[in-house]
mmCIF file of C-alpha atoms in Angstrom:
data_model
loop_
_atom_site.group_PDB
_atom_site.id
_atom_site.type_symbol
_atom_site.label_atom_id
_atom_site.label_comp_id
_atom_site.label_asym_id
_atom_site.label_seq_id
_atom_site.Cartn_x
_atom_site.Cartn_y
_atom_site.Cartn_z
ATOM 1 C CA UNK A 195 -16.046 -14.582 -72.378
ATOM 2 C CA UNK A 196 -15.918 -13.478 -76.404
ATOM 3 C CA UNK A 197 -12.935 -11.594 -77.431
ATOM 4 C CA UNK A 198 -14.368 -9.180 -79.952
ATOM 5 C CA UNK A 199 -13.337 -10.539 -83.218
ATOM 6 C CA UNK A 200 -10.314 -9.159 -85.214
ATOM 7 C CA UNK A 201 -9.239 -7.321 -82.152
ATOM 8 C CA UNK A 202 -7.229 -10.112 -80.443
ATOM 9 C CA UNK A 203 -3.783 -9.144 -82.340
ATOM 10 C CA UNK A 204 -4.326 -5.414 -81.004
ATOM 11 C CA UNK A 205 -4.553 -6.169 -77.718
ATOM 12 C CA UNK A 206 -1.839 -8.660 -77.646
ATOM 13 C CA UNK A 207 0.503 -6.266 -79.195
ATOM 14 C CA UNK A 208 -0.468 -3.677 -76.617
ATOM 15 C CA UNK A 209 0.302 -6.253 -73.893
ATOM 16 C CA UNK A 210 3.652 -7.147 -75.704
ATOM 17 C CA UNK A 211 4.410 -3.254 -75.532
ATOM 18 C CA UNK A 212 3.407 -2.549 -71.918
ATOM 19 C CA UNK A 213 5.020 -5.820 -70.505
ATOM 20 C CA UNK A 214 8.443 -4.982 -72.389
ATOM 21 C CA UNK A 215 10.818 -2.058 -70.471
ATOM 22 C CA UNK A 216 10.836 1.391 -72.032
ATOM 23 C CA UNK A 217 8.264 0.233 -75.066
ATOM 24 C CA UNK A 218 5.257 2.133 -73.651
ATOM 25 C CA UNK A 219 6.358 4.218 -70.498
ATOM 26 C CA UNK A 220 4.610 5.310 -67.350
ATOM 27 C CA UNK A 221 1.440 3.983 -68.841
ATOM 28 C CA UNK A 222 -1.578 5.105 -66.882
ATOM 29 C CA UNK A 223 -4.693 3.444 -67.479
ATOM 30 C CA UNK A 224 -4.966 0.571 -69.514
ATOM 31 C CA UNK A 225 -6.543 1.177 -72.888
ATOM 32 C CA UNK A 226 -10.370 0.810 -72.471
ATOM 33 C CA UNK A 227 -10.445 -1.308 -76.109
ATOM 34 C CA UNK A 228 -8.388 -3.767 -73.675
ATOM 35 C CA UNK A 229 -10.183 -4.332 -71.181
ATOM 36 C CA UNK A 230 -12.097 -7.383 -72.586
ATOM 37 C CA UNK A 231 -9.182 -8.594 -73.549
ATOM 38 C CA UNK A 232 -7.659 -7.560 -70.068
ATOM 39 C CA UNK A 233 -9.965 -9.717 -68.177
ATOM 40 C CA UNK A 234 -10.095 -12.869 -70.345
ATOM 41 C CA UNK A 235 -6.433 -12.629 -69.550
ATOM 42 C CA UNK A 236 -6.317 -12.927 -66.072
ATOM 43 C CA UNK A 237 -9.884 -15.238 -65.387
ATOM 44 C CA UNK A 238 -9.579 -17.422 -68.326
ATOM 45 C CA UNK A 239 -6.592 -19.144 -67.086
ATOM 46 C CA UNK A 240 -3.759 -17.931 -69.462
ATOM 47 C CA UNK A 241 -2.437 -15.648 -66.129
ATOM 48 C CA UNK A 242 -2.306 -18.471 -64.276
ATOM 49 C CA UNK A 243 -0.454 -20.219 -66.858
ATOM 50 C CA UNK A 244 2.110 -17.584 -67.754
ATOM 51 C CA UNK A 245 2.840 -17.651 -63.630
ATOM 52 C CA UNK A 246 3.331 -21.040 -63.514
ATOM 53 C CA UNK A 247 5.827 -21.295 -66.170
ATOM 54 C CA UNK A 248 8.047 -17.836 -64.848
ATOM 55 C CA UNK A 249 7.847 -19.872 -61.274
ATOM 56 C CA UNK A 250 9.187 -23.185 -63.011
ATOM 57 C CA UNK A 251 12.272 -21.045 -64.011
ATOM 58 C CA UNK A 252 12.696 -19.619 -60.953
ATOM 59 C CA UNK A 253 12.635 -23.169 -58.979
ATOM 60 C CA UNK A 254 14.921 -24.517 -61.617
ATOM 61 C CA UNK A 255 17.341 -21.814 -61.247
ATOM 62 C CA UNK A 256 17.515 -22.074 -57.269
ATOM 63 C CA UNK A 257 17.949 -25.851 -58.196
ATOM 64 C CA UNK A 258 21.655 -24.615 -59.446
ATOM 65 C CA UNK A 259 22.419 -22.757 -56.002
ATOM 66 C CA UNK A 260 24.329 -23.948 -53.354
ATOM 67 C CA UNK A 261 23.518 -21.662 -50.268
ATOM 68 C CA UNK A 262 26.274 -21.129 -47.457
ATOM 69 C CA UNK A 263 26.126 -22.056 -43.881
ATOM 70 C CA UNK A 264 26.704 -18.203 -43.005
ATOM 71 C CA UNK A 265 22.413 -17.484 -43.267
ATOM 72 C CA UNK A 266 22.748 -14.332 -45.539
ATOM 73 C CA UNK A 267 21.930 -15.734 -48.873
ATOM 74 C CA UNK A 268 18.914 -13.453 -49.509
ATOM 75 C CA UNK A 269 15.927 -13.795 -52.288
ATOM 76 C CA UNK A 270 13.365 -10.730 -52.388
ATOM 77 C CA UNK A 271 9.707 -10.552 -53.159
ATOM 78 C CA UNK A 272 7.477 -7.862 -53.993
ATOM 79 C CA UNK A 273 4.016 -8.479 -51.928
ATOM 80 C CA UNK A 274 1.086 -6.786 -54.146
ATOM 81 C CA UNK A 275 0.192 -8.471 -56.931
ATOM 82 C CA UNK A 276 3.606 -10.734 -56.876
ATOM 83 C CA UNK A 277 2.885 -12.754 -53.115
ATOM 84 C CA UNK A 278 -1.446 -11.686 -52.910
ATOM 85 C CA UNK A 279 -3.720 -10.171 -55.579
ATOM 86 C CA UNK A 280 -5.434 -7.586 -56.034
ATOM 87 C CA UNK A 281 -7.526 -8.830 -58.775
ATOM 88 C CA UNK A 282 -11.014 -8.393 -56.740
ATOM 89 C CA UNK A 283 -10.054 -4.949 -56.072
ATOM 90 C CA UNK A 284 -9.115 -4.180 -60.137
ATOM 91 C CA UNK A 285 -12.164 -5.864 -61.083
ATOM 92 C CA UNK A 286 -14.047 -2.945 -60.085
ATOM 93 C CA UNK A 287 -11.468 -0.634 -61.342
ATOM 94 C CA UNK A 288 -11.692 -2.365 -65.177
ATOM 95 C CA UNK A 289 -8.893 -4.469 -65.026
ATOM 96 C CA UNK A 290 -6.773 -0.785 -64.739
ATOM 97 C CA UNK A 291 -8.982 0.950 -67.489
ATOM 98 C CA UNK A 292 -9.924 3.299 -64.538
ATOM 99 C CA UNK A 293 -7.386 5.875 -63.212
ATOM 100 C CA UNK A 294 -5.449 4.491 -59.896
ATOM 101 C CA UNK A 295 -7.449 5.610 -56.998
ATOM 102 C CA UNK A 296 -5.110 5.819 -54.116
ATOM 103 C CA UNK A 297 -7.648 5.968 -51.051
ATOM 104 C CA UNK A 298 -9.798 3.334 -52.673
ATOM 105 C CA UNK A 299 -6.463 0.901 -53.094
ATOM 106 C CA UNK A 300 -6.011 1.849 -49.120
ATOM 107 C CA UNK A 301 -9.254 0.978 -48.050
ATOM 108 C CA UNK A 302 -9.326 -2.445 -50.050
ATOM 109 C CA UNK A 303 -5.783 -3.299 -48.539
ATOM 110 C CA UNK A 304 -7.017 -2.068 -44.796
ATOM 111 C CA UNK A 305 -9.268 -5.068 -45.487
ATOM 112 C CA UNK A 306 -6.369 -7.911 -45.104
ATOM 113 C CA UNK A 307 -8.667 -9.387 -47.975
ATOM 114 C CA UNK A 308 -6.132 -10.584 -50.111
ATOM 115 C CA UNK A 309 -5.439 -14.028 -51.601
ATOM 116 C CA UNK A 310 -1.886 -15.486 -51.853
ATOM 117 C CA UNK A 311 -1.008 -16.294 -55.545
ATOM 118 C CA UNK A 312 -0.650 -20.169 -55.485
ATOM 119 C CA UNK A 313 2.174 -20.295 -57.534
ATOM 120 C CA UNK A 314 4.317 -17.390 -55.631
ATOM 121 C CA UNK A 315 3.527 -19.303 -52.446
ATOM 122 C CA UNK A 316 4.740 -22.502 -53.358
ATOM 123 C CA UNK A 317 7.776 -20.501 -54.516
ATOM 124 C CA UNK A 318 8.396 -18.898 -51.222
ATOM 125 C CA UNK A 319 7.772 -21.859 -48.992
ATOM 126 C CA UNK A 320 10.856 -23.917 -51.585
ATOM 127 C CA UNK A 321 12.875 -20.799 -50.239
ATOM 128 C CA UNK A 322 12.847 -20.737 -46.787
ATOM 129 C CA UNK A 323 12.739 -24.647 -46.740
ATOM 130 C CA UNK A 324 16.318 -24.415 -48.597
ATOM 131 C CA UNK A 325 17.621 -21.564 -46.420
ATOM 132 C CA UNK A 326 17.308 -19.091 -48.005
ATOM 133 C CA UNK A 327 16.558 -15.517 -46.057
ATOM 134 C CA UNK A 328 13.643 -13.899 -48.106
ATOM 135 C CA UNK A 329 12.652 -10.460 -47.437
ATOM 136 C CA UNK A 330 9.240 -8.811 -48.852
ATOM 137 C CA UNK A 331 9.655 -5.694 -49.830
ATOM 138 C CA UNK A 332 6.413 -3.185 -50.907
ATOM 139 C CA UNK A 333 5.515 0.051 -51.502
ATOM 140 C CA UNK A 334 2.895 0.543 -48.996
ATOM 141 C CA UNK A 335 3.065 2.330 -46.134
ATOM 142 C CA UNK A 336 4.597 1.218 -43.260
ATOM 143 C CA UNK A 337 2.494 3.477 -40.817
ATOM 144 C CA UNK A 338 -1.400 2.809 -42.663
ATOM 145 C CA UNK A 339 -1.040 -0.962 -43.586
ATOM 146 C CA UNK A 340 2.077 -2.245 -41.719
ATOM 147 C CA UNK A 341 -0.092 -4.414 -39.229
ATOM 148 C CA UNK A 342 -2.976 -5.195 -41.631
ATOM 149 C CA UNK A 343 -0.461 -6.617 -44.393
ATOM 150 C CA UNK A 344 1.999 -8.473 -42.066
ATOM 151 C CA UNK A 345 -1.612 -10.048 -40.796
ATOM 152 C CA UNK A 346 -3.035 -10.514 -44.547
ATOM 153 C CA UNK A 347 0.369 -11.987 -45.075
ATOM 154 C CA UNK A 348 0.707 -14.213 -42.475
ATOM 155 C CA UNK A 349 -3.197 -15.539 -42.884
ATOM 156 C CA UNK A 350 -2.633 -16.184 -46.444
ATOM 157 C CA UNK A 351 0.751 -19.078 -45.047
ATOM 158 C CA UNK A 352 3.119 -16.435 -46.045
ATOM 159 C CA UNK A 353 5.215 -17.466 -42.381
ATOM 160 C CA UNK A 354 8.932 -17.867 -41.751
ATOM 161 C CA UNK A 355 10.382 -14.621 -44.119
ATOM 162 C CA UNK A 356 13.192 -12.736 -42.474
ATOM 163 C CA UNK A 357 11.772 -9.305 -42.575
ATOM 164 C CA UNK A 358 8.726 -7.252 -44.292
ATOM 165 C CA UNK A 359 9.783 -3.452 -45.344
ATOM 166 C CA UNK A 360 7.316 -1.171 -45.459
ATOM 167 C CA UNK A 361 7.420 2.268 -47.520
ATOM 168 C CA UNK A 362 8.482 4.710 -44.340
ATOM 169 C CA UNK A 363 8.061 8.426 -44.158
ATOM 170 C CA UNK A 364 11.800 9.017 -45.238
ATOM 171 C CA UNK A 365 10.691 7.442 -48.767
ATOM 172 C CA UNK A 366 7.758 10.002 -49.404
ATOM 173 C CA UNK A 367 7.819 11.222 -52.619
ATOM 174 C CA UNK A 368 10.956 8.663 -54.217
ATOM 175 C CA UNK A 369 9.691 6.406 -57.300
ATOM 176 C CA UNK A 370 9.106 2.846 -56.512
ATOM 177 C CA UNK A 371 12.615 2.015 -58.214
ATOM 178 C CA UNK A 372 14.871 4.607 -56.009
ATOM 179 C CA UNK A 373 12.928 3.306 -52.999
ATOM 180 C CA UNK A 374 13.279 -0.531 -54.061
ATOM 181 C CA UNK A 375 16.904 0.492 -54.704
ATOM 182 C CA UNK A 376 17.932 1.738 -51.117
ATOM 183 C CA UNK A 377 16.395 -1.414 -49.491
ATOM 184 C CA UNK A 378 18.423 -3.610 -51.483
ATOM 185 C CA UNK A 379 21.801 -1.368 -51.021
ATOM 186 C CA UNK A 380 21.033 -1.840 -47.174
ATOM 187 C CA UNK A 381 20.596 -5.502 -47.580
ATOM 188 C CA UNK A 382 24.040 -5.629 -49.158
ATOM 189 C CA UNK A 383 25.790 -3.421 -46.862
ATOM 190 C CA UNK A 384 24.402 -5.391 -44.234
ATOM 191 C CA UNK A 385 26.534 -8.490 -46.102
ATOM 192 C CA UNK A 386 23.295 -10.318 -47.458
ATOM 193 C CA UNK A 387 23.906 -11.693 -51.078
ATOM 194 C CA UNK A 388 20.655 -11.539 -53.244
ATOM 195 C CA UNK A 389 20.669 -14.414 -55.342
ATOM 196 C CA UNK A 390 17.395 -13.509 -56.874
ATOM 197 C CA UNK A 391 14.274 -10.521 -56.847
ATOM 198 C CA UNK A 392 10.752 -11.339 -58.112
ATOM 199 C CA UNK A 393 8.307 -8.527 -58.609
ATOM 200 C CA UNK A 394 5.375 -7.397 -61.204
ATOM 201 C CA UNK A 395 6.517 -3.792 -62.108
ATOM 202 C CA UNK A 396 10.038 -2.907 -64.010
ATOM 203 C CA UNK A 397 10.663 -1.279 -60.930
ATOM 204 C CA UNK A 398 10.614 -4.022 -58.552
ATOM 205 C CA UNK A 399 13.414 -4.938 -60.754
ATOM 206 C CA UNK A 400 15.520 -1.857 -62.253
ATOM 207 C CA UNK A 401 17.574 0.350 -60.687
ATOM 208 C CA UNK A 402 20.652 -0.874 -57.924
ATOM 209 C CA UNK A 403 21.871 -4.210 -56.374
ATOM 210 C CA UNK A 404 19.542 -6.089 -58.272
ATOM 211 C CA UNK A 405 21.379 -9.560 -57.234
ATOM 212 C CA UNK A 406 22.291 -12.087 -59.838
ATOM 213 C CA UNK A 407 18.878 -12.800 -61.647
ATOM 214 C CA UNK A 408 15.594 -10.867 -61.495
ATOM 215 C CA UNK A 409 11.972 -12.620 -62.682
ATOM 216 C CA UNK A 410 8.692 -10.122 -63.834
ATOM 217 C CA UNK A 411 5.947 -11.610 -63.157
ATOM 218 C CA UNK A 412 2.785 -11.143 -65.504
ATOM 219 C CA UNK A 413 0.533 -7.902 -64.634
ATOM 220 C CA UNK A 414 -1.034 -6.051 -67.516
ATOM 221 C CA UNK A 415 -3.092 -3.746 -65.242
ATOM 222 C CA UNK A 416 -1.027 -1.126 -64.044
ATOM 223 C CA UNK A 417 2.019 0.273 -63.919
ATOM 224 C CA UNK A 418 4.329 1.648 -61.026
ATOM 225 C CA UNK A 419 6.955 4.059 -62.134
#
């Protein structure tokens, strides 16, 4: 796949910008002079690469932990697009160049179609084999997908986490970050200690009771506010 030339350095910048908190906010559709770029970035194998290195520093980090006999030392994942992809599904959006389509993303997930990310399961499986307590926590509904994503989940080798929460009806209408941010102040209160979050979108990872270190993992597609 060509890169047209003299246009690499724009679309890396825009990637730089979109990637880094607060530099281009609530960004809605990707810039359509990206989307080449776009999707050399996550076929050609630089995607891959980026996640493998982020995961490195995450395994090296839980390398320096000690976990307690008490069971409440706590890591959280995000599920789309940090523990499965949605990359078949974006492909026919334009890598994100297309405006989010809400009851097309349903349908695709009501298909339990997607793949685990290698590197995020490798990551998870090093986590529960150390003791650790890891809860996956998404935005989707809890009513609509709850049974179809536990399933895609659990088909994908994504077995042994301590709980999956779902987006419930008391969460309707609350950004991704306040909604993120309740979970994790329940966690707390129930006396977990989160040692560490992972999650694609700033706000997997802004907000309250963040734990001691948070990771972003590469997505230049979209956004969630």
């Amino acid at each position: 796949m060509m890169i047209p030339e003299g246009a690499a350095s724009d679309y890396l910048s825009w990637r730089l910008a979109a990637e880094t908190p607060n530099n281009v906010s609530a960004w809605r559709t990707v810039p359509s002079q990206c989307l080449t770029y776009v999707e050399a970035y996550m076929l050609e194998g630089q995607y891959g690469r980026d996640l493998d290195l982020i995961v490195d520093q995450v395994l090296s980090y839980i390398n320096e932990i000690d976990p307690s006999n008490d069971g409440m030392d706590a890591w959280i994942l995000d599920v789309d697009d940090t523990c499965i992809s949605n990359l078949i599904y974006y492909r026919e959006k334009r890598y994100g160049c297309d405006p989010f389509d809400p009851a097309g993303f349903e349908a695709w997930a009501l298909k339990g179609g997607c793949p685990a990310i290698p590197a995020v399961l490798g990551l998870f499986n090093n986590l529960v084999q150390n003791g650790f307590k890891v809860f996956l926590i998404t935005g989707r509904d809890q009513e609509t997908l709850g049974q179809v994503t536990s399933d895609n989940l659990h088909d994908q080798g994504f077995i042994g986490y301590e709980r999956l929460i779902l987006k419930t009806a008391g969460f309707k209408g609350q950004s991704a970050m306040a909604y993120k941010s309740e979970i994790r102040r329940r966690l707390e209160k129930e006396g977990y200690r989160i040692w560490g979050n992972v999650g694609d979108q700033w706000s997997d990872l802004q907000g309250e009771c963040l734990g001691n270190r948070n990771f972003k993992l590469p997505n230049p597609m979209y956004f969630v506010p």
